[in-house]
Coordinates of C-alpha atoms and ligand atoms in Angstrom, one line a residue:
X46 CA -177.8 -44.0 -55.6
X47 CA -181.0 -41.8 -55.5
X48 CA -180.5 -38.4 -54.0
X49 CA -184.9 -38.8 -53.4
X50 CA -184.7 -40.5 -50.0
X51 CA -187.4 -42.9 -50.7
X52 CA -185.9 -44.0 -54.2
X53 CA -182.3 -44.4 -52.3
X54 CA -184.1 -46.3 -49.4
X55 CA -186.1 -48.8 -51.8
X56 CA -182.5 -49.1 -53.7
X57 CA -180.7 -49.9 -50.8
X58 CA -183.5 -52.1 -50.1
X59 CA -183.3 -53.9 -53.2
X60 CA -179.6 -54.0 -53.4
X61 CA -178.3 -55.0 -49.8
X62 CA -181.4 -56.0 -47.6
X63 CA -180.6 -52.9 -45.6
X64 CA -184.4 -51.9 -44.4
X65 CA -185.8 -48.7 -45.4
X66 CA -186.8 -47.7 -41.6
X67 CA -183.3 -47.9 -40.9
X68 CA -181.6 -45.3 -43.4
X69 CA -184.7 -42.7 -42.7
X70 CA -183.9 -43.1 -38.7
X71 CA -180.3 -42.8 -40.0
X72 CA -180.9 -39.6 -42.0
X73 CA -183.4 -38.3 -39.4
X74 CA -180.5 -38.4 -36.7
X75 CA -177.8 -37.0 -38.9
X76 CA -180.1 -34.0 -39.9
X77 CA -180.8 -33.1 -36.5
X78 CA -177.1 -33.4 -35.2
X79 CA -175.9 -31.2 -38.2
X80 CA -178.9 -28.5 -37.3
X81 CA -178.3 -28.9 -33.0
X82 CA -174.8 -29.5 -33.2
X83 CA -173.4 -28.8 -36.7
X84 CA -174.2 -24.9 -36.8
X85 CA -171.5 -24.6 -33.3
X86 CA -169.3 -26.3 -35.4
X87 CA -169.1 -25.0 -38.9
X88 CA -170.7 -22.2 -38.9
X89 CA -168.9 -20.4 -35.4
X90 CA -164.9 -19.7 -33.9
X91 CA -165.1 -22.1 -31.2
X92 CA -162.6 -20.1 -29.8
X93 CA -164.6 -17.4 -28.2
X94 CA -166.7 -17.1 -25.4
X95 CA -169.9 -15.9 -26.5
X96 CA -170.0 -19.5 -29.1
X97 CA -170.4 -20.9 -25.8
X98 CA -172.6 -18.9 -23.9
X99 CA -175.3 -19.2 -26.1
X100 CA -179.1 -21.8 -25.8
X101 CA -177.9 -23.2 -28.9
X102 CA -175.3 -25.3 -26.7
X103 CA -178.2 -26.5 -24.6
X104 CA -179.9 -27.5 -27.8
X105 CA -176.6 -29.2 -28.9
X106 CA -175.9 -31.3 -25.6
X107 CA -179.6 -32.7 -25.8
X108 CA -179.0 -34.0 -28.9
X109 CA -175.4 -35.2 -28.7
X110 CA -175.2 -38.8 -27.8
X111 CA -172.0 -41.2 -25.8
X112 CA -171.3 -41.9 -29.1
X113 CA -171.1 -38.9 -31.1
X114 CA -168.4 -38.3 -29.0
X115 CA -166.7 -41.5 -27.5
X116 CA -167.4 -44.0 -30.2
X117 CA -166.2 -44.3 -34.3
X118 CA -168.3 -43.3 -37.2
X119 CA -168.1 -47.0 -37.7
X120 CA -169.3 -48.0 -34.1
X121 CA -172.1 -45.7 -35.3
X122 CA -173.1 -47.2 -38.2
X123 CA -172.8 -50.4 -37.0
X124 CA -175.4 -50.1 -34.5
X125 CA -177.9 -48.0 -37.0
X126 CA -177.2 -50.6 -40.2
X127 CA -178.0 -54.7 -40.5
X128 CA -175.8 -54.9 -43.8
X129 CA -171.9 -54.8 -43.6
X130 CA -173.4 -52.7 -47.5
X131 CA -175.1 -49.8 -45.8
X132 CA -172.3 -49.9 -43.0
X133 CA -169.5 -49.2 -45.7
X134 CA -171.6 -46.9 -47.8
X135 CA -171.7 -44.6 -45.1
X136 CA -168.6 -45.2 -43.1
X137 CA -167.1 -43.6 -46.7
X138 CA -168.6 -39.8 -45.1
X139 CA -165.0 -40.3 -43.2
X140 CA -163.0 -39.6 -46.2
X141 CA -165.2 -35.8 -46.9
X142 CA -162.3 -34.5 -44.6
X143 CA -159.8 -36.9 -45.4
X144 CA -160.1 -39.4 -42.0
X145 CA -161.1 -43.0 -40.5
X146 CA -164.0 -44.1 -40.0
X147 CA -162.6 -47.1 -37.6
X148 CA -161.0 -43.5 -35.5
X149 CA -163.0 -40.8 -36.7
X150 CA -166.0 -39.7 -33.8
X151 CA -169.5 -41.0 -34.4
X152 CA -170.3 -37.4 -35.1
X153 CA -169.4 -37.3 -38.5
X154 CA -172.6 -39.4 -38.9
X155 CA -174.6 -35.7 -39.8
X156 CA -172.6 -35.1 -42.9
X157 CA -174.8 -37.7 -44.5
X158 CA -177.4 -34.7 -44.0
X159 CA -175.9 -32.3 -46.1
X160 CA -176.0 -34.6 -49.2
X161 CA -178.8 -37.0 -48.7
X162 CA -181.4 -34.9 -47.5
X163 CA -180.3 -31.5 -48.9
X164 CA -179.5 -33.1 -52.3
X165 CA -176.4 -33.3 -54.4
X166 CA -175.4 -30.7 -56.8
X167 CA -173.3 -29.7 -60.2
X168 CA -172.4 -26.7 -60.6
X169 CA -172.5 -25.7 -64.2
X170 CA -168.6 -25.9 -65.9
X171 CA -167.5 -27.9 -63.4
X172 CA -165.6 -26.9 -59.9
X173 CA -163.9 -24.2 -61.4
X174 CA -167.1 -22.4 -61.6
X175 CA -167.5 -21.9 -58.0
X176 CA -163.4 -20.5 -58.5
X177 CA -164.8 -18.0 -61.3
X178 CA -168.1 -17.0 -59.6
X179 CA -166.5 -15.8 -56.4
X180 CA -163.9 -14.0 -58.2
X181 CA -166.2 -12.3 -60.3
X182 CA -168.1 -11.3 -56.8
X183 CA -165.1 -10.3 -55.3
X184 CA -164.1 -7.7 -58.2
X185 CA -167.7 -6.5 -58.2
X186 CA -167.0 -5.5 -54.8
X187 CA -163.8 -4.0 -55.3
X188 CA -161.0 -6.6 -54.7
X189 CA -157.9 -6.2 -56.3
X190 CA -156.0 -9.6 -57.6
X191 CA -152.5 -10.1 -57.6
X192 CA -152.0 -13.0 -59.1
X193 CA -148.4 -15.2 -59.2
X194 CA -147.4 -12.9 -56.5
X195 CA -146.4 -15.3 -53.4
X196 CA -146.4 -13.5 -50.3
X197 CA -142.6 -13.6 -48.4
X198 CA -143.1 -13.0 -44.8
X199 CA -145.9 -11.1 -42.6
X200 CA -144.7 -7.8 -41.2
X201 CA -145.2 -7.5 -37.7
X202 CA -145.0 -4.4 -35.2
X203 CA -145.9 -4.6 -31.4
X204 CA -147.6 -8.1 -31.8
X205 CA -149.7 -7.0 -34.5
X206 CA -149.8 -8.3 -38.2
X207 CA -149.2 -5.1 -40.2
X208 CA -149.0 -6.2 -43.9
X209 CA -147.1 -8.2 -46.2
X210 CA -143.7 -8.8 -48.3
X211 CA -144.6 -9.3 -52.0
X212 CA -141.0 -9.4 -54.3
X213 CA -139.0 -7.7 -51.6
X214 CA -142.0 -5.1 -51.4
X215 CA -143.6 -4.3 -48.3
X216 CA -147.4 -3.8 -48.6
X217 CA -149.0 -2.2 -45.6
X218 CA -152.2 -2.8 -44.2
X219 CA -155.1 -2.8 -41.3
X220 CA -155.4 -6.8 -40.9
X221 CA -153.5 -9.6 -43.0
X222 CA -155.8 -13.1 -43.9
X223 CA -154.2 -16.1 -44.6
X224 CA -155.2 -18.8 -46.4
X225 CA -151.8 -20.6 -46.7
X226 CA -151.3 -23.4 -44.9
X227 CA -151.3 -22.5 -41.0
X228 CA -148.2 -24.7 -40.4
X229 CA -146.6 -23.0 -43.5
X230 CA -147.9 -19.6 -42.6
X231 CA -146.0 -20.0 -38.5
X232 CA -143.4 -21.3 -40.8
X233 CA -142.8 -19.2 -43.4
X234 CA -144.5 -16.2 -43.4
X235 CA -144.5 -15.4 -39.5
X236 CA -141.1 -17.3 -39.0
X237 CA -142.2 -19.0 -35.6
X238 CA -140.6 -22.4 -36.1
X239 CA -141.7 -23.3 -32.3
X240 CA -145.6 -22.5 -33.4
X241 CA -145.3 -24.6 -36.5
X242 CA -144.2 -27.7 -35.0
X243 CA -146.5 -27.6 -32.4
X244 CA -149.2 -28.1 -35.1
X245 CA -147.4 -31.2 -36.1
X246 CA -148.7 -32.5 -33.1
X247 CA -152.0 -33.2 -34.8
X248 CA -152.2 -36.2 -37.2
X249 CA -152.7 -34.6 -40.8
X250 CA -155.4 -35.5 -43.1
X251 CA -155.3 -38.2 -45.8
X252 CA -153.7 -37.3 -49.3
X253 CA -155.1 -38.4 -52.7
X254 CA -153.8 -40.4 -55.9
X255 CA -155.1 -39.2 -59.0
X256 CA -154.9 -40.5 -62.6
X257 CA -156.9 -38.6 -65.0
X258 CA -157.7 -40.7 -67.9
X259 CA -158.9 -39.2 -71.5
X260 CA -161.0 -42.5 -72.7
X261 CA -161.4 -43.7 -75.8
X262 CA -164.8 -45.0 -75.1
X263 CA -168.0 -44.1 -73.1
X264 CA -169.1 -46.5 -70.4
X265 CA -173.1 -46.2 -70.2
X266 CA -173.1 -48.0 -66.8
X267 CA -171.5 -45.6 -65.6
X268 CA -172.5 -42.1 -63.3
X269 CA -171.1 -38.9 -62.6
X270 CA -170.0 -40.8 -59.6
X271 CA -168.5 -43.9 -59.3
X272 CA -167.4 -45.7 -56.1
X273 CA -165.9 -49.5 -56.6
X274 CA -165.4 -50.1 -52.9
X275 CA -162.4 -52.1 -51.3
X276 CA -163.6 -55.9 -50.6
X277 CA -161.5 -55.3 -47.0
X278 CA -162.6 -51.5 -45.9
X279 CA -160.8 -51.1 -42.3
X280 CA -157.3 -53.2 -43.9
X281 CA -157.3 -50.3 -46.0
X282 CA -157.5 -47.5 -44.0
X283 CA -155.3 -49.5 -41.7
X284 CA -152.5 -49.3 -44.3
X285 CA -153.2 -45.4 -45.1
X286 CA -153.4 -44.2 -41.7
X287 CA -151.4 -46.8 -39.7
X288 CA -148.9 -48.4 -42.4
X289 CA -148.5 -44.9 -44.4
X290 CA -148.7 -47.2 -47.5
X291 CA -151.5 -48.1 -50.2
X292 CA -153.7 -51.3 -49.9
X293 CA -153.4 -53.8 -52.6
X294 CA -157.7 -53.4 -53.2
X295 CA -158.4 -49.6 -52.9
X296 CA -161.4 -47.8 -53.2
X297 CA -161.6 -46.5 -56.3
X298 CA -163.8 -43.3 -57.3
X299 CA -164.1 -41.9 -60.7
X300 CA -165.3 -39.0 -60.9
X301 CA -166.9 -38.2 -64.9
X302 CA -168.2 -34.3 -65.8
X303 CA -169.1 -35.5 -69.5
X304 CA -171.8 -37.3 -68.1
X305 CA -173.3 -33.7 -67.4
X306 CA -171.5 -31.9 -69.9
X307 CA -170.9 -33.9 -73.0
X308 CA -168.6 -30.9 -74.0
X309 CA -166.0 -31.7 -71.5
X310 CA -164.9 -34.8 -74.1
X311 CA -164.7 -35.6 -77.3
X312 CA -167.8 -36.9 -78.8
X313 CA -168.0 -41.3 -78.0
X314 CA -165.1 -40.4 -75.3
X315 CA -165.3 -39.6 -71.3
X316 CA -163.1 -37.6 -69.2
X317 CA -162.0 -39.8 -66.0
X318 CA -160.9 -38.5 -62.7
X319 CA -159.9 -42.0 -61.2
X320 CA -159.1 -41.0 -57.5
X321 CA -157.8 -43.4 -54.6
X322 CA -157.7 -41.7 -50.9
X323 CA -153.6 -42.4 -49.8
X324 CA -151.6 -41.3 -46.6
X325 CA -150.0 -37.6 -46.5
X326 CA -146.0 -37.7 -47.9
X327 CA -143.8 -38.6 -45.5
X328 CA -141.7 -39.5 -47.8
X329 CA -142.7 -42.9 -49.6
X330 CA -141.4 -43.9 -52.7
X331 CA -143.9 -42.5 -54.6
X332 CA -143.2 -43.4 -58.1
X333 CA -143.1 -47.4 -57.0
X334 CA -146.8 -46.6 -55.6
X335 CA -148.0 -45.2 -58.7
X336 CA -147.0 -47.8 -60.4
X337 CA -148.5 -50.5 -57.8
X338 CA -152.0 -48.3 -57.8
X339 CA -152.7 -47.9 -61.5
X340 CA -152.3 -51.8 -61.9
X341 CA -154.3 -52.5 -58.7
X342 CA -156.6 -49.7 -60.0
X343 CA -156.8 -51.1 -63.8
X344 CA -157.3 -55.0 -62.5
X345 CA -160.0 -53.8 -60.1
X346 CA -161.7 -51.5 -62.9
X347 CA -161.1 -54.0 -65.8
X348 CA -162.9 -57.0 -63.7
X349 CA -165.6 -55.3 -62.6
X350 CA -166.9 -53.4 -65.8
X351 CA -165.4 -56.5 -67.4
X352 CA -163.4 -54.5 -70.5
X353 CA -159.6 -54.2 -70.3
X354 CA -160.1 -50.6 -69.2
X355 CA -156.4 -50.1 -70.1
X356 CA -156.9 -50.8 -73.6
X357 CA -159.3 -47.8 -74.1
X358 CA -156.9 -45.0 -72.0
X359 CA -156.2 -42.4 -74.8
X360 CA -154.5 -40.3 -72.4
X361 CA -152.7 -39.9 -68.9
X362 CA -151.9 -37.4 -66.5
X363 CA -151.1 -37.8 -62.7
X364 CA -152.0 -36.3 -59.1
X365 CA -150.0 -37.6 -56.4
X366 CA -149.3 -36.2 -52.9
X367 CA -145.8 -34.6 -53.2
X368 CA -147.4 -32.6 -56.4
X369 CA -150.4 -31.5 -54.1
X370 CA -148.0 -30.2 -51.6
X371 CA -146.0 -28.4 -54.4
X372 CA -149.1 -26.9 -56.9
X373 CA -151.2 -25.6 -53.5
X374 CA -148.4 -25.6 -50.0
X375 CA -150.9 -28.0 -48.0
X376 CA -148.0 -29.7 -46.0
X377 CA -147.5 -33.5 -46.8
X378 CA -150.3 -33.2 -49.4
X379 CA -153.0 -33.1 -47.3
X380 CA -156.2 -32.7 -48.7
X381 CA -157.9 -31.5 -45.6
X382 CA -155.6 -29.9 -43.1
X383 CA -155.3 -32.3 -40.1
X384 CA -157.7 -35.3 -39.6
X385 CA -160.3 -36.2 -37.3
X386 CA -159.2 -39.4 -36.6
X387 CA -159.4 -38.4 -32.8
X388 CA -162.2 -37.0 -30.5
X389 CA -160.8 -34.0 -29.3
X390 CA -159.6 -32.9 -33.5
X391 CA -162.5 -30.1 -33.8
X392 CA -161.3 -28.5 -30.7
X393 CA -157.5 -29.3 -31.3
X394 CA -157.3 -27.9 -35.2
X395 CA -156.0 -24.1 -35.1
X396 CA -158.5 -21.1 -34.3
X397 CA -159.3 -18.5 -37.3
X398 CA -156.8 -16.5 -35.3
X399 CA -154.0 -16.1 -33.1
X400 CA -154.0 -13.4 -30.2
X401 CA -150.2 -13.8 -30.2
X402 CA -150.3 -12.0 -33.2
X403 CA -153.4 -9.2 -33.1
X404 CA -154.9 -8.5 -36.8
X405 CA -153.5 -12.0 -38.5
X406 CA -156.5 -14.1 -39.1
X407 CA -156.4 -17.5 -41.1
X408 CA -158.8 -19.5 -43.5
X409 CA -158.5 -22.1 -45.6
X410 CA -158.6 -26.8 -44.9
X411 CA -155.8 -26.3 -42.2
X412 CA -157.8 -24.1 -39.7
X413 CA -161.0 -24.4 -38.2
X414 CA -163.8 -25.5 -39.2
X415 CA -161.4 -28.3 -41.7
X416 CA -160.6 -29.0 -44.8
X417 CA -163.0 -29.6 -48.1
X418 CA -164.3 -26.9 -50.2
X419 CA -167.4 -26.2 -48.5
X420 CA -165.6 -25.5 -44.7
X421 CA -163.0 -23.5 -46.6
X422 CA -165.8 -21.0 -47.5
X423 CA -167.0 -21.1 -43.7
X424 CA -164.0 -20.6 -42.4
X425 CA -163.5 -17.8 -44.7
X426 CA -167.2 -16.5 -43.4
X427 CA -166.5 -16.8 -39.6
X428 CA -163.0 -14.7 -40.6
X429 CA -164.9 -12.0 -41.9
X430 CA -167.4 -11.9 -39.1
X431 CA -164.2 -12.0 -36.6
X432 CA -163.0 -9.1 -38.9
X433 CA -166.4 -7.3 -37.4
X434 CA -165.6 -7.5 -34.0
X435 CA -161.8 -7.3 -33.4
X436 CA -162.1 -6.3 -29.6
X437 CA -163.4 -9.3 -28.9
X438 CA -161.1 -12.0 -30.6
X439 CA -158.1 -10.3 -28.9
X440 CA -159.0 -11.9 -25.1
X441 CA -158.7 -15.4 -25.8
X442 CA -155.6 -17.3 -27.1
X443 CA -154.4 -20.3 -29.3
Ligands
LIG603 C1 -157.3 -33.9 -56.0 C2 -158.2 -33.3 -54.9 C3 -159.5 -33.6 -54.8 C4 -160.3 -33.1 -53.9 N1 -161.7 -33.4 -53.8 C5 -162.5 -32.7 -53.0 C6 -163.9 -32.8 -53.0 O1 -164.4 -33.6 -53.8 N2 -164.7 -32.1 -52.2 C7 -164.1 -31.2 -51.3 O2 -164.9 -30.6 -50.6 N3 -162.8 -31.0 -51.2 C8 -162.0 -31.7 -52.1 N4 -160.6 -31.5 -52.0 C9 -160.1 -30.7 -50.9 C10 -160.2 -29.3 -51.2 O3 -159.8 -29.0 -52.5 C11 -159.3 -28.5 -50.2 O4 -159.7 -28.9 -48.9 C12 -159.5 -27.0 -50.3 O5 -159.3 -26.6 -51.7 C13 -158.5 -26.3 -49.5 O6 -158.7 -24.9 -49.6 P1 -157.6 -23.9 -49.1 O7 -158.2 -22.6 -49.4 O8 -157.2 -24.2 -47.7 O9 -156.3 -24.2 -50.0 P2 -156.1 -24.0 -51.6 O10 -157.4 -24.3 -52.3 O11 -154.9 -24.9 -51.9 O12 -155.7 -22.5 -51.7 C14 -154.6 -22.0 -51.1 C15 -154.1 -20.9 -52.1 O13 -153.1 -20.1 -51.4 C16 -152.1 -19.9 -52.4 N5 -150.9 -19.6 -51.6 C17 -150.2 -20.5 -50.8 N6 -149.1 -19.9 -50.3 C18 -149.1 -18.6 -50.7 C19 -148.3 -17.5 -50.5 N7 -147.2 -17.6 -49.8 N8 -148.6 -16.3 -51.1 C20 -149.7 -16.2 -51.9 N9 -150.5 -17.3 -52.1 C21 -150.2 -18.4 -51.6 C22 -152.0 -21.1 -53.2 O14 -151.4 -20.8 -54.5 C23 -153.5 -21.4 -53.3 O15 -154.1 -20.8 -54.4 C24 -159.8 -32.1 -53.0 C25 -158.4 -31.8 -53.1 C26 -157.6 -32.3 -54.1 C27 -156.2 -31.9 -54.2

């Protein structure tokens, strides 16, 4: 697909039948609910007053619609798309934070926005670049790193966060940030087992099942991004979200950096990042699933490029939900904190602080405003504009 509207729109056309009036109403809608509505949302703590008492919220309840709010993402598209094409295409904008589209509120229609109409982009070197970059800033402006350093516990005095435990050292300070895992930080760090299974109350995001394939061949019809869709799109997210199991024909995207850097693979060869969305662990036999997938995977792949794709895998390594948990503490593997598979999730996921606890703030996918790289970095901007203006965070609670 074309990230120029009217290229995508006359590829659509082409492709589906979907007409070209009804993606730029689409796109029209979804840029004006992320402006309106969006902003509160990613861009504010809805936990205090003053995000409330504000004429942006007028400006958002004119815009929002019954069924931003009361109907799916797929009720949505349905009633904006003729083709059952266009309807999956962008019922898909669900799995950005890990959730279903058949659950998931009609206002995740605006994420569309962000990539169709303010374009798509690579950073140079790949993801880790972002990683690098914001280190780099950070030490330019005088942060320290500790790295392999795993904080024990928070210390707390008189309800307030006063520093940290680092290898049975106690490190004092004004305010304490985490980014761990909220359920993990009530858990672990602030030791209020009560706190962190109240979070448990709220459904947790999709996981992720990853085979990274070293190819001995390139594939020319092939993209940086590739989606092969599942021929049955609601059986599938019925069996991650309902059954806790994998579907037999999963959508499968592979993700390829050598087609922007040819450096990232051997000369003739392609670095694959094959990725299936799966339910978090709650304990599933996971080896038997691997197993399942990468056949499912290799019969999909191998019949529609029409090569056996398993004849030209050089070389293998794997992602699966219990080694998420492990390599980054998101509980059950969760790539996004807790999903919003229900209307109330924005309001229901955990505040970028706790007035139970004055001077601990959190950021990161398991706090507000979600999970994905680009909320990570807003919730680590409305924690440093909190950070500002401590007096006020300290009346409301969560
Ligand atoms: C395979 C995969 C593919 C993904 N694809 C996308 C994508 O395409 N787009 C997108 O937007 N998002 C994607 N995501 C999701 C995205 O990566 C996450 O939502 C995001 O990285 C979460 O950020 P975070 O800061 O909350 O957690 P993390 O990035 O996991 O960072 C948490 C950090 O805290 C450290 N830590 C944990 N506990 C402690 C402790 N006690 N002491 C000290 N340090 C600690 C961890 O080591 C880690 O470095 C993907 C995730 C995965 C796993």
């Amino acid at each position: 697909a074309f990230t120029n509207t009217e290229a995508f729109a006359a590829e659509l056309e082409e492709a589906t039948g979907e007409k070209a009036g009804n993606l730029y109403r689409y796109l029209q809608n979804a840029q004006k609910l992320y402006e309106d509505v969006g902003d509160i949302f990613v861009n504010q703590s809805l936990h205090l007053r003053k995000t409330w008492l504000n004429t942006r919220v007028l400006r958002a309840l004119k815009t929002v619609r019954y069924a931003h709010l009361f109907s799916s993402l797929n009720h949505v598209n349905e009633t904006s798309f003729d083709t059952p094409e266009a309807r999956q295409l962008f019922n898909r904008y669900a799995t950005y934070n890990g959730s279903n589209p058949y659950q998931a509120p009609g206002m995740l229609s605006l994420i569309p926005h962000l990539e169709q109409n303010l374009g798509t982009w690579y950073p140079e070197g790949g993801m880790i670049s972002i990683t690098n970059a914001l280190y780099e800033l950070a030490e330019k402006k005088g942060v320290e790193f500790h790295f392999n350093s795993p904080v024990e516990r928070i210390i707390q005095h008189d309800g307030r966060a006063i520093g940290v435990v680092v290898n049975g050292e106690n490190i004092l300070s004004d305010i304490v940030v985490s980014n761990q895992d909220v359920y993990f930080s009530y858990k672990k760090l602030v030791r209020q087992e009560a706190k962190a299974k109240k979070l448990l109350r709220q459904e947790r995001s999709s996981s992720a099942l990853i085979f990274y394939w070293g190819m001995k061949k390139s594939f020319p019809e092939l993209h940086l991004h590739n989606i092969f869709f599942s021929k049955a799109y609601k059986t599938e997210f019925d069996h991650i979200f309902k059954k806790g199991t994998l579907y037999e024909d999963p959508t499968v995207y592979i993700n390829i950096t050598s087609k922007m850097e040819a450096g990232h693979a051997p000369a003739g060869k392609e670095n694959w990042f094959v990725m299936i969305n799966v339910p978090a662990n709650k304990g599933q036999d996971w080896a038997a699933l691997q197993e399942a997938a990468r056949k499912n995977i290799l019969d999909k792949l191998s019949r529609m490029l029409q090569v056996p794709v398993e004849d030209y895998i050089g070389t293998e390594e794997r992602l699966d939900p219990v080694m998420i948990e492990a390599r980054t503490g998101s509980y059950m593997g969760s790539l996004y904190g807790t999903s919003s598979n229900s209307r109330m999730a924005a309001f229901a996921r955990h505040a970028n602080f706790t007035s139970y606890i004055k001077g601990l703030y959190f950021c990161g996918g398991s706090v507000h405003p979600g999970g994905g790289i680009p909320l990570c970095l807003k919730s680590a901007r409305i924690v440093s504009q909190l950070i500002g203006e401590p007096s006020r965070h300290q009346k409301h609670r969560h």
